[in-house]
mmCIF file of C-alpha atoms in Angstrom:
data_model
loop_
_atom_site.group_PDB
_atom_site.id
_atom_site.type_symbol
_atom_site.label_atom_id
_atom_site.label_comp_id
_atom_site.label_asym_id
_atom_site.label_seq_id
_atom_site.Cartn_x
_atom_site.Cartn_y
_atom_site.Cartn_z
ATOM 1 C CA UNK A 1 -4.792 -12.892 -2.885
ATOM 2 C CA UNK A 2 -7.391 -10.114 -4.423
ATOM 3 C CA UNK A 3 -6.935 -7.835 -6.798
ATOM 4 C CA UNK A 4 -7.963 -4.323 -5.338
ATOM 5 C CA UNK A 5 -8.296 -0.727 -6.974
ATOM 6 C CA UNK A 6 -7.150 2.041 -4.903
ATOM 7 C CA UNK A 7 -8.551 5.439 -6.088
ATOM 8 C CA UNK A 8 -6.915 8.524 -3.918
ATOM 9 C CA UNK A 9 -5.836 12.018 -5.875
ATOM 10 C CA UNK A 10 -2.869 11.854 -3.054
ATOM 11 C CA UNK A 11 -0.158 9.899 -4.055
ATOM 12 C CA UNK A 12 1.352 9.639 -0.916
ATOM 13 C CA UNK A 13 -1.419 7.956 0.523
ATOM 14 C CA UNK A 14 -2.453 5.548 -2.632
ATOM 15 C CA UNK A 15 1.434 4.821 -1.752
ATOM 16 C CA UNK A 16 0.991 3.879 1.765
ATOM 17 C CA UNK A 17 -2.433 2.016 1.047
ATOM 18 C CA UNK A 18 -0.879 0.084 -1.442
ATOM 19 C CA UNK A 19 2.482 -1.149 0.338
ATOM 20 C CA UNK A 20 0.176 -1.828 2.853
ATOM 21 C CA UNK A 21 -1.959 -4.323 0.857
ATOM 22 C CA UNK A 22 0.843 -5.680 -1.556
ATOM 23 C CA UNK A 23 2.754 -6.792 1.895
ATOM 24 C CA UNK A 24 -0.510 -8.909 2.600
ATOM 25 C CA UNK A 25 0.165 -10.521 -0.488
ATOM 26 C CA UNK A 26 -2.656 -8.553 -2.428
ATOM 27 C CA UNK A 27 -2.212 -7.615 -6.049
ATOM 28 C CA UNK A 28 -2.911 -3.857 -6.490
ATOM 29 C CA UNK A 29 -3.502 -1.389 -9.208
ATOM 30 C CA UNK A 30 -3.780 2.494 -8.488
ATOM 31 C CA UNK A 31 -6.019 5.222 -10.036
ATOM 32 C CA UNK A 32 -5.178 9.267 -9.259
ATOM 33 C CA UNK A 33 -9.357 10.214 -9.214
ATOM 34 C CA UNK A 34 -12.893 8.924 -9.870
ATOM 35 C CA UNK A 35 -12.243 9.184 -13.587
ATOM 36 C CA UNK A 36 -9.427 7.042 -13.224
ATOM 37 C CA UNK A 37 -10.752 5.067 -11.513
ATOM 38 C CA UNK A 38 -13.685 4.270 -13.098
ATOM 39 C CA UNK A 39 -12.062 3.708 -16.083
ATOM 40 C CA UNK A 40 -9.521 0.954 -14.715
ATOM 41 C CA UNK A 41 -12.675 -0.370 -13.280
ATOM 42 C CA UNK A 42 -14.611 -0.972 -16.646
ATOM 43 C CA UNK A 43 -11.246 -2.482 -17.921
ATOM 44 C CA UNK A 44 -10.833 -5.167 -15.696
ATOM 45 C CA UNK A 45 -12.299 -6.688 -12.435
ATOM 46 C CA UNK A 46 -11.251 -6.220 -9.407
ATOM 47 C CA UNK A 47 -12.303 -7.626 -5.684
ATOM 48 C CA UNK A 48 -12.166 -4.831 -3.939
ATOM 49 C CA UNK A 49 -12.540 -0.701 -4.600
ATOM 50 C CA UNK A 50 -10.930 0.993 -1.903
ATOM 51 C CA UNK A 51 -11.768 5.324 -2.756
ATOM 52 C CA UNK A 52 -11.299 8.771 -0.970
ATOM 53 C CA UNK A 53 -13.749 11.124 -1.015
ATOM 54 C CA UNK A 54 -12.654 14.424 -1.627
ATOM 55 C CA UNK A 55 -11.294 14.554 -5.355
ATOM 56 C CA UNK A 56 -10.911 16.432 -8.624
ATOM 57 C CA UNK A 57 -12.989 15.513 -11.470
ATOM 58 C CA UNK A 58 -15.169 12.903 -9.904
ATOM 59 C CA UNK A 59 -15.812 12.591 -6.009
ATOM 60 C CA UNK A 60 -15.598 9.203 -4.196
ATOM 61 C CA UNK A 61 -19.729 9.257 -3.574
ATOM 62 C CA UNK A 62 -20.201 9.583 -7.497
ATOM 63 C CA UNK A 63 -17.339 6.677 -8.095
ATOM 64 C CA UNK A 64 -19.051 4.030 -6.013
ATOM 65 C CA UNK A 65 -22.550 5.328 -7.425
ATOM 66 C CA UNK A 66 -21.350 4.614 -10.889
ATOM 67 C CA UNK A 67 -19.326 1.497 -9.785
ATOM 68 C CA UNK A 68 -22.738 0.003 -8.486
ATOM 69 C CA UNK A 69 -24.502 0.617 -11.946
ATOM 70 C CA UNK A 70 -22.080 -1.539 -13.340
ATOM 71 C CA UNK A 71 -23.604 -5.211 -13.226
ATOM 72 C CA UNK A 72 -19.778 -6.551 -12.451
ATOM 73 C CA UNK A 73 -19.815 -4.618 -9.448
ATOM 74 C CA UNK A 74 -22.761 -5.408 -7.511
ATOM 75 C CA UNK A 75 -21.809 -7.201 -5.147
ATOM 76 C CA UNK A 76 -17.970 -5.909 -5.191
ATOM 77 C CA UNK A 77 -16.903 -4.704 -1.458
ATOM 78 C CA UNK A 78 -15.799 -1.428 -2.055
ATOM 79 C CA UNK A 79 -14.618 1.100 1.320
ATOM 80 C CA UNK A 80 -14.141 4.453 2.094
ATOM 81 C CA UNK A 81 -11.377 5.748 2.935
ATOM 82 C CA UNK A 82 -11.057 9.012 4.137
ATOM 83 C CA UNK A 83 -10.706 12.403 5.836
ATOM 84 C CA UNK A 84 -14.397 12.772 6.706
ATOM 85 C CA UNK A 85 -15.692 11.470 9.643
ATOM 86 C CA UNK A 86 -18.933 13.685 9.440
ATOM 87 C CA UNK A 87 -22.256 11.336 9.839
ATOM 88 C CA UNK A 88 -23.895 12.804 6.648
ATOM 89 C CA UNK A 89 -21.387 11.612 4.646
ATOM 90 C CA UNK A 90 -21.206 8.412 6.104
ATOM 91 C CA UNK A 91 -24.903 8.281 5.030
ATOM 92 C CA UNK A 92 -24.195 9.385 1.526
ATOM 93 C CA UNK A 93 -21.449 6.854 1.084
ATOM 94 C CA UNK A 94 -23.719 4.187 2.406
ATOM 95 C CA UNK A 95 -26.933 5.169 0.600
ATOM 96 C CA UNK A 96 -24.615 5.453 -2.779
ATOM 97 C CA UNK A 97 -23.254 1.541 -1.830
ATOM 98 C CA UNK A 98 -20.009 1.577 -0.095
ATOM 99 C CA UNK A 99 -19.543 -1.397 2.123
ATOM 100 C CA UNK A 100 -17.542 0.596 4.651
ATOM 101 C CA UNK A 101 -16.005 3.016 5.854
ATOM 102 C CA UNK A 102 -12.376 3.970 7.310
ATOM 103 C CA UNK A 103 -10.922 6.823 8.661
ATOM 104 C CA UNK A 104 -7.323 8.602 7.507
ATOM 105 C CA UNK A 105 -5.002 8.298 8.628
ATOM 106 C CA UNK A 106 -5.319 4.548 8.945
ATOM 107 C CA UNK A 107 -3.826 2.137 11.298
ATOM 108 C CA UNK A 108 -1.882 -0.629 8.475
ATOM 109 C CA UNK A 109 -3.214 -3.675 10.773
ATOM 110 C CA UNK A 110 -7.017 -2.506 10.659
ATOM 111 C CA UNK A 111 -7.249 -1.891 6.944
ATOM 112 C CA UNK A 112 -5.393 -4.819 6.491
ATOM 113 C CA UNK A 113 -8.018 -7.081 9.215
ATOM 114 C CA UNK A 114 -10.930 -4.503 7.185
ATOM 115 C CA UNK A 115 -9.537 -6.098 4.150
ATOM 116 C CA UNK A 116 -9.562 -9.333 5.075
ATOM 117 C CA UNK A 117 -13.469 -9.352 6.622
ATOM 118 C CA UNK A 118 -14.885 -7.622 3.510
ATOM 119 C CA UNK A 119 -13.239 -10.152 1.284
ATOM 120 C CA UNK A 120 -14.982 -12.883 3.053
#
């Protein structure tokens, strides 16, 4: 079981990402933006950050930037998950640290196998 952070301004989707993961067993806490996010982050550890892009107050992009300045999260898988599919902001997201990168709306059994291979 990991403990993951989910950080989407929709609710409906931190919703479905979450029932998703907690039915794999997976403890999970949920943040409404970056800010949020962040903030949880710096409180405790988690295994995983799973983030959207596209949010108020602090983007995704800027979230895993900041996530990866943190010593604690290094090494921490953290994924995409989002709306854009365009290749420049794959690049961003991957030149700022994500791990990888899914596309809404997602399929339960691939971010659950996702999951799984980033969590080693």
């Amino acid at each position: 079981m990991a403990k993951i952070l989910i950080v989407d301004d929709a609710s409906s989707m931190r919703q479905m990402v979450s029932f998703t993961l907690k039915t794999s067993g997976h403890d999970v806490e949920e943040a409404f933006d970056g800010n949020d996010g962040l903030s949880k982050a710096q409180c405790q550890q988690f295994d995983l950050v799973i983030t959207d892009i596209n949010m108020p107050n602090m983007d995704g992009i800027t979230l895993v930037k900041k996530l990866r300045e943190n010593t604690s999260y290094k090494f921490t898988p953290i994924l995409v998950l989002t709306t854009e599919s365009d290749g420049s902001k794959k690049s961003e997201g991957k030149a700022a640290g994500a791990t990888g990168w899914l596309i809404k709306p997602f399929n339960p059994d691939q971010l659950t196998n996702t999951v799984q291979k980033v969590l080693g």
